[in-house]
Short mmCIF file of C-alpha atoms in Angstrom, two decimals:
data_model
loop_
_atom_site.label_atom_id
_atom_site.label_comp_id
_atom_site.label_asym_id
_atom_site.label_seq_id
_atom_site.Cartn_x
_atom_site.Cartn_y
_atom_site.Cartn_z
CA ALA L 80 12.67 -9.22 -51.79
CA PHE L 81 11.12 -10.75 -54.74
CA THR L 82 11.38 -14.08 -53.43
CA ALA L 83 9.69 -13.01 -50.27
CA LEU L 84 6.79 -11.35 -52.22
CA HIS L 85 6.48 -14.70 -54.18
CA HIS L 86 6.35 -17.02 -51.20
CA ARG L 87 4.02 -15.03 -48.85
CA SER L 88 0.66 -14.43 -50.17
CA ASP L 89 -0.48 -12.91 -46.98
CA LEU L 90 2.16 -9.90 -47.61
CA VAL L 91 0.49 -9.73 -51.11
CA SER L 92 -3.12 -9.85 -50.02
CA ALA L 93 -2.30 -7.14 -46.92
CA ILE L 94 -0.75 -4.51 -49.51
CA ILE L 95 -2.83 -4.83 -52.73
CA ARG L 96 -6.14 -5.80 -51.13
CA ASN L 97 -6.21 -2.47 -48.86
CA HIS L 98 -4.47 -0.62 -52.06
CA HIS L 99 -1.27 0.32 -49.96
CA ILE L 100 0.69 -0.29 -52.81
CA ARG L 101 -0.88 -1.18 -56.25
CA ALA L 102 0.00 -4.59 -58.19
CA CYS L 103 1.01 -3.10 -61.32
CA GLU L 104 3.61 -0.37 -59.04
CA VAL L 105 5.12 -3.57 -57.61
CA TRP L 106 5.51 -5.50 -61.15
CA ALA L 107 7.04 -2.19 -62.76
CA ALA L 108 9.65 -2.05 -59.94
CA PHE L 109 11.26 -5.10 -60.57
CA PRO L 110 13.52 -4.70 -63.83
CA LYS L 111 13.04 -7.69 -66.37
CA ASN L 112 16.49 -8.35 -66.48
CA ASP L 113 17.47 -8.05 -62.88
CA ALA L 114 14.50 -10.23 -61.12
CA PRO L 115 12.42 -12.94 -61.67
CA ASP L 116 9.77 -12.63 -63.65
CA PRO L 117 6.54 -11.67 -62.11
CA TYR L 118 4.40 -13.75 -64.58
CA GLN L 119 5.71 -16.83 -62.97
CA MET L 120 4.17 -16.25 -59.67
CA GLU L 121 0.98 -18.50 -58.69
CA TRP L 122 -1.53 -15.65 -60.11
CA GLN L 123 -4.94 -18.08 -59.52
CA ASP L 124 -3.53 -17.99 -54.98
CA LEU L 125 -2.77 -13.59 -56.04
CA VAL L 126 -6.57 -13.21 -57.40
CA GLU L 127 -7.88 -15.07 -53.95
CA ALA L 128 -5.91 -13.63 -51.83
CA ILE L 129 -7.07 -9.98 -52.90
CA ARG L 130 -10.79 -11.13 -53.26
CA GLY L 131 -10.93 -12.78 -50.40
CA ASP L 132 -12.66 -11.61 -46.97
CA LYS L 133 -9.87 -12.27 -44.54
CA PRO L 134 -10.24 -9.52 -41.77
CA TYR L 135 -7.91 -6.66 -41.83
CA ASN L 136 -5.66 -7.27 -38.54
CA GLU L 137 -2.11 -6.69 -36.98
CA VAL L 138 -0.33 -9.46 -38.87
CA GLU L 139 -1.53 -8.19 -41.94
CA ARG L 140 -0.54 -4.49 -40.63
CA SER L 141 2.99 -5.99 -39.49
CA ALA L 142 3.11 -7.40 -43.00
CA MET L 143 3.17 -4.73 -45.07
CA ALA L 144 5.42 -2.51 -43.11
CA SER L 145 8.07 -5.50 -43.50
CA MET L 146 7.26 -5.59 -47.50
CA VAL L 147 7.76 -1.82 -47.91
CA THR L 148 11.22 -2.18 -46.33
CA ALA L 149 11.55 -5.29 -48.38
CA MET L 150 11.18 -3.57 -51.78
CA GLY L 151 13.34 -0.65 -50.82
CA ARG L 152 16.13 -2.98 -49.91
CA PHE L 153 15.60 -4.42 -53.12
CA ALA L 154 15.62 -1.35 -55.17
CA ALA L 155 18.87 -0.52 -53.87
CA HIS L 156 20.47 -3.98 -54.28
CA THR L 157 19.56 -3.32 -58.31
CA GLY L 158 20.56 0.42 -58.44
CA GLN L 159 17.31 0.40 -60.71
CA GLU L 160 15.53 4.56 -60.42
CA THR L 161 13.19 5.51 -62.55
CA THR L 162 12.79 9.12 -62.03
CA TRP L 163 9.58 11.58 -62.63
CA GLU L 164 11.72 13.57 -65.44
CA ASP L 165 11.28 10.50 -67.68
CA TYR L 166 7.55 11.24 -68.14
CA SER L 167 7.20 14.76 -67.71
CA LYS L 168 8.27 18.51 -67.78
CA SER L 169 8.68 18.89 -64.35
CA ASP L 170 10.87 18.92 -61.91
CA LEU L 171 9.49 16.27 -59.43
CA GLU L 172 11.73 13.12 -58.90
CA PHE L 173 11.02 9.73 -57.38
CA ALA L 174 11.65 6.07 -57.02
CA PRO L 175 8.64 4.43 -59.11
CA ILE L 176 6.42 3.28 -56.25
CA ALA L 177 3.82 5.62 -54.75
CA PHE L 178 1.82 4.93 -51.54
CA GLY L 179 -2.05 5.35 -52.00
CA GLY L 180 -3.33 7.50 -48.71
CA ASN L 181 -7.01 6.40 -49.63
CA VAL L 182 -6.71 3.82 -46.62
CA PHE L 183 -5.68 6.45 -43.74
CA GLY L 184 -8.82 6.89 -41.49
CA TRP L 185 -10.21 3.94 -42.99
CA THR L 186 -8.58 0.49 -43.40
CA ALA L 187 -5.77 1.83 -41.31
CA ASP L 188 -6.06 3.81 -38.14
CA GLU L 189 -3.51 6.90 -37.39
CA ALA L 190 -0.98 4.79 -35.63
CA THR L 191 -0.76 2.31 -38.41
CA SER L 192 -0.65 4.77 -40.87
CA HIS L 193 2.60 6.77 -39.23
CA ARG L 194 4.04 3.17 -39.00
CA LEU L 195 3.48 2.37 -42.75
CA LEU L 196 4.86 5.81 -43.58
CA ASP L 197 7.69 5.64 -41.67
CA ALA L 198 8.87 2.14 -43.33
CA PHE L 199 7.88 3.45 -46.51
CA VAL L 200 10.54 6.58 -46.39
CA ASP L 201 12.64 5.10 -44.41
CA ALA L 202 12.89 2.01 -47.06
CA GLY L 203 14.13 4.98 -49.63
CA PHE L 204 10.56 5.76 -51.55
CA SER L 205 9.30 9.40 -50.89
CA PHE L 206 6.09 9.56 -53.20
CA ILE L 207 2.91 9.70 -51.14
CA ASP L 208 -0.60 10.03 -52.92
CA THR L 209 -3.73 11.55 -51.04
CA ALA L 210 -6.95 13.38 -51.92
CA ASP L 211 -9.52 15.77 -50.03
CA VAL L 212 -12.20 13.54 -50.27
CA TYR L 213 -10.27 10.45 -48.52
CA SER L 214 -11.61 8.37 -46.61
CA ARG L 215 -15.35 10.02 -46.77
CA TRP L 216 -17.16 6.87 -47.25
CA TYR L 217 -16.27 4.99 -44.20
CA PRO L 218 -18.99 5.67 -41.50
CA GLY L 219 -18.65 8.70 -39.39
CA ASN L 220 -16.03 10.18 -41.75
CA LYS L 221 -16.36 13.44 -43.65
CA GLY L 222 -13.43 13.65 -46.01
CA GLY L 223 -9.75 15.36 -45.15
CA GLU L 224 -8.99 12.31 -42.67
CA SER L 225 -6.61 10.87 -45.24
CA GLU L 226 -4.76 14.09 -45.39
CA ALA L 227 -4.73 14.90 -41.55
CA ILE L 228 -3.53 11.60 -40.64
CA ILE L 229 -0.32 12.77 -43.21
CA GLY L 230 -0.34 15.98 -41.68
CA THR L 231 -0.01 14.93 -37.50
CA TRP L 232 2.77 12.38 -38.95
CA LEU L 233 4.51 15.67 -40.94
CA LYS L 234 4.09 17.73 -37.37
CA LYS L 235 5.71 14.61 -35.34
CA ASN L 236 8.65 14.44 -38.01
CA PRO L 237 9.08 17.63 -39.64
CA ALA L 238 12.57 16.88 -41.53
CA LYS L 239 10.63 13.92 -43.48
CA ARG L 240 8.78 16.97 -45.23
CA ALA L 241 11.63 17.23 -47.70
CA LYS L 242 12.47 13.73 -47.93
CA VAL L 243 8.66 13.26 -49.71
CA GLN L 244 6.42 14.56 -52.26
CA ILE L 245 3.06 15.07 -51.56
CA ALA L 246 0.68 14.50 -54.11
CA THR L 247 -3.24 15.41 -53.46
CA LYS L 248 -6.65 16.25 -55.09
CA CYS L 249 -9.88 18.22 -54.98
CA GLY L 250 -12.48 18.48 -57.38
CA MET L 251 -14.92 15.30 -56.47
CA VAL L 252 -17.21 17.54 -54.82
CA PRO L 253 -19.60 19.06 -55.39
CA ALA L 254 -20.96 17.45 -58.46
CA GLU L 255 -20.52 20.62 -60.51
CA GLY L 256 -18.36 23.45 -60.30
CA ALA L 257 -16.09 21.98 -58.46
CA LEU L 258 -12.89 23.30 -60.24
CA LYS L 259 -14.03 26.42 -60.48
CA ARG L 260 -11.73 29.40 -59.19
CA ASP L 261 -12.79 29.72 -56.09
CA HIS L 262 -13.39 26.49 -54.80
CA ILE L 263 -9.78 25.55 -56.11
CA LYS L 264 -8.21 27.97 -53.78
CA TRP L 265 -10.57 26.97 -50.87
CA SER L 266 -9.36 23.19 -51.52
CA VAL L 267 -5.53 23.90 -52.09
CA ASP L 268 -6.23 25.90 -48.60
CA GLU L 269 -7.75 23.83 -46.53
CA SER L 270 -5.48 20.89 -47.80
CA LEU L 271 -2.83 22.50 -46.71
CA LYS L 272 -3.97 23.15 -43.43
CA ARG L 273 -4.92 19.38 -42.71
CA LEU L 274 -1.41 18.42 -44.37
CA ASN L 275 0.90 20.64 -42.33
CA THR L 276 2.81 22.09 -45.08
CA ASP L 277 2.59 24.95 -47.05
CA TYR L 278 3.03 23.47 -50.52
CA VAL L 279 2.06 20.66 -52.18
CA ASP L 280 4.15 18.60 -54.87
CA LEU L 281 1.79 17.76 -57.21
CA PHE L 282 -2.12 18.86 -57.36
CA GLN L 283 -4.77 17.23 -59.22
CA SER L 284 -8.07 17.61 -60.82
CA HIS L 285 -9.55 14.65 -59.22
CA LYS L 286 -11.99 14.45 -62.19
CA ASP L 287 -12.98 16.29 -65.08
CA ASP L 288 -15.41 19.34 -64.18
CA LYS L 289 -17.00 19.82 -67.42
CA ALA L 290 -19.28 22.60 -65.94
CA THR L 291 -16.16 24.76 -65.80
CA PRO L 292 -13.96 26.12 -68.77
CA LEU L 293 -10.45 24.59 -68.95
CA GLU L 294 -9.15 27.54 -68.58
CA GLU L 295 -10.30 28.77 -65.58
CA THR L 296 -9.31 25.72 -63.94
CA LEU L 297 -5.74 26.08 -65.42
CA SER L 298 -5.40 29.55 -65.10
CA THR L 299 -6.07 28.95 -61.25
CA TYR L 300 -3.56 26.69 -60.82
CA GLY L 301 -1.40 29.35 -62.48
CA GLU L 302 -2.18 31.44 -59.91
CA LEU L 303 -1.39 28.89 -57.16
CA VAL L 304 2.12 27.85 -58.60
CA LYS L 305 3.08 31.37 -58.85
CA ALA L 306 1.95 31.82 -54.90
CA GLY L 307 3.87 28.46 -53.99
CA LYS L 308 1.29 26.65 -53.21
CA ILE L 309 1.67 23.77 -55.82
CA ARG L 310 4.59 22.86 -57.40
CA ALA L 311 3.04 20.80 -60.56
CA ILE L 312 -0.79 19.90 -61.20
CA GLY L 313 -1.91 16.20 -62.50
CA ALA L 314 -5.50 15.14 -63.75
CA SER L 315 -7.33 12.25 -62.58
CA ASN L 316 -9.98 10.66 -64.20
CA TYR L 317 -10.20 12.52 -67.53
CA ASP L 318 -10.72 11.17 -70.83
CA ALA L 319 -8.01 11.24 -73.95
CA PRO L 320 -9.97 14.20 -75.74
CA ARG L 321 -10.73 16.74 -72.42
CA LEU L 322 -6.93 15.95 -72.05
CA ALA L 323 -6.26 16.36 -75.49
CA GLU L 324 -7.67 20.05 -75.08
CA ALA L 325 -6.11 20.92 -71.60
CA ALA L 326 -2.96 20.63 -73.47
CA ARG L 327 -3.81 22.98 -76.09
CA ILE L 328 -4.88 25.48 -74.15
CA SER L 329 -2.07 25.35 -71.96
CA LYS L 330 0.34 25.94 -74.52
CA GLU L 331 -1.64 28.31 -76.52
CA LYS L 332 -2.27 30.50 -72.91
CA GLY L 333 0.88 29.71 -71.46
CA LEU L 334 -1.05 28.30 -68.32
CA PRO L 335 0.32 25.03 -66.22
CA ARG L 336 -0.32 22.18 -67.87
CA TYR L 337 -0.91 18.51 -66.62
CA GLU L 338 1.71 16.65 -66.00
CA SER L 339 0.10 13.55 -65.15
CA LEU L 340 -2.59 11.10 -65.21
CA GLN L 341 -3.76 9.10 -62.55
CA PRO L 342 -6.75 6.87 -64.00
CA HIS L 343 -8.61 3.85 -61.84
CA TYR L 344 -6.71 0.86 -63.02
CA ASN L 345 -7.14 -2.45 -61.55
CA LEU L 346 -4.87 -5.36 -62.60
CA VAL L 347 -7.41 -8.14 -61.66
CA GLU L 348 -10.95 -6.62 -63.13
#
């Protein structure tokens, strides 16, 4: 599988340029002792492919599905597995590659998205990340398109809900008050409707809301955990001091703690 990745720049560009699987997650999936060194790849070719403006076409769509399957076969061959328990105290476990769903309803239409999700899960992977605002930046979209596409996929494949972990987020809008109690509860319920599920495995604060006390946000998550609507919580785009403060409050007040951090990160940048 890694040989295929090494020689097929169209696969690399299709996957990374469209953010289906981030470069750092791809490299992390290959154990240093059991696979060719990723640093031996032609990095200049990779960078040029990522920065290119080649249209997103049917060949690339097929390549993405093929690459997901190939990586799954490689992971099965090496027998390597990294679980969530390596990083947190939650009970979520998954292989070390996450599927970023921000492209659903944007560069990938519903049919393409469903095909990619099928290939991802059939290859043995399970962690799917999305957000309530994906993909509102695309003309004509208003947000929630990504969640809705995942929801229609689950409606067609009910048995696959038990095979995947779904992570979503709220808090990007409005600019202030997005992590207040009422807004979080409303956002969770709306996400559940779009996702066609009655619980989310990981619910994340998409960005810090400094206008709302951390205790209010964390206690609201506690209520939602008790209600069975979310299993664990995570943070995104928080700075270290605020994340440390949230951890302190969680410990002192007996509230759920942020089990993960999802910052903006790109190997090319």
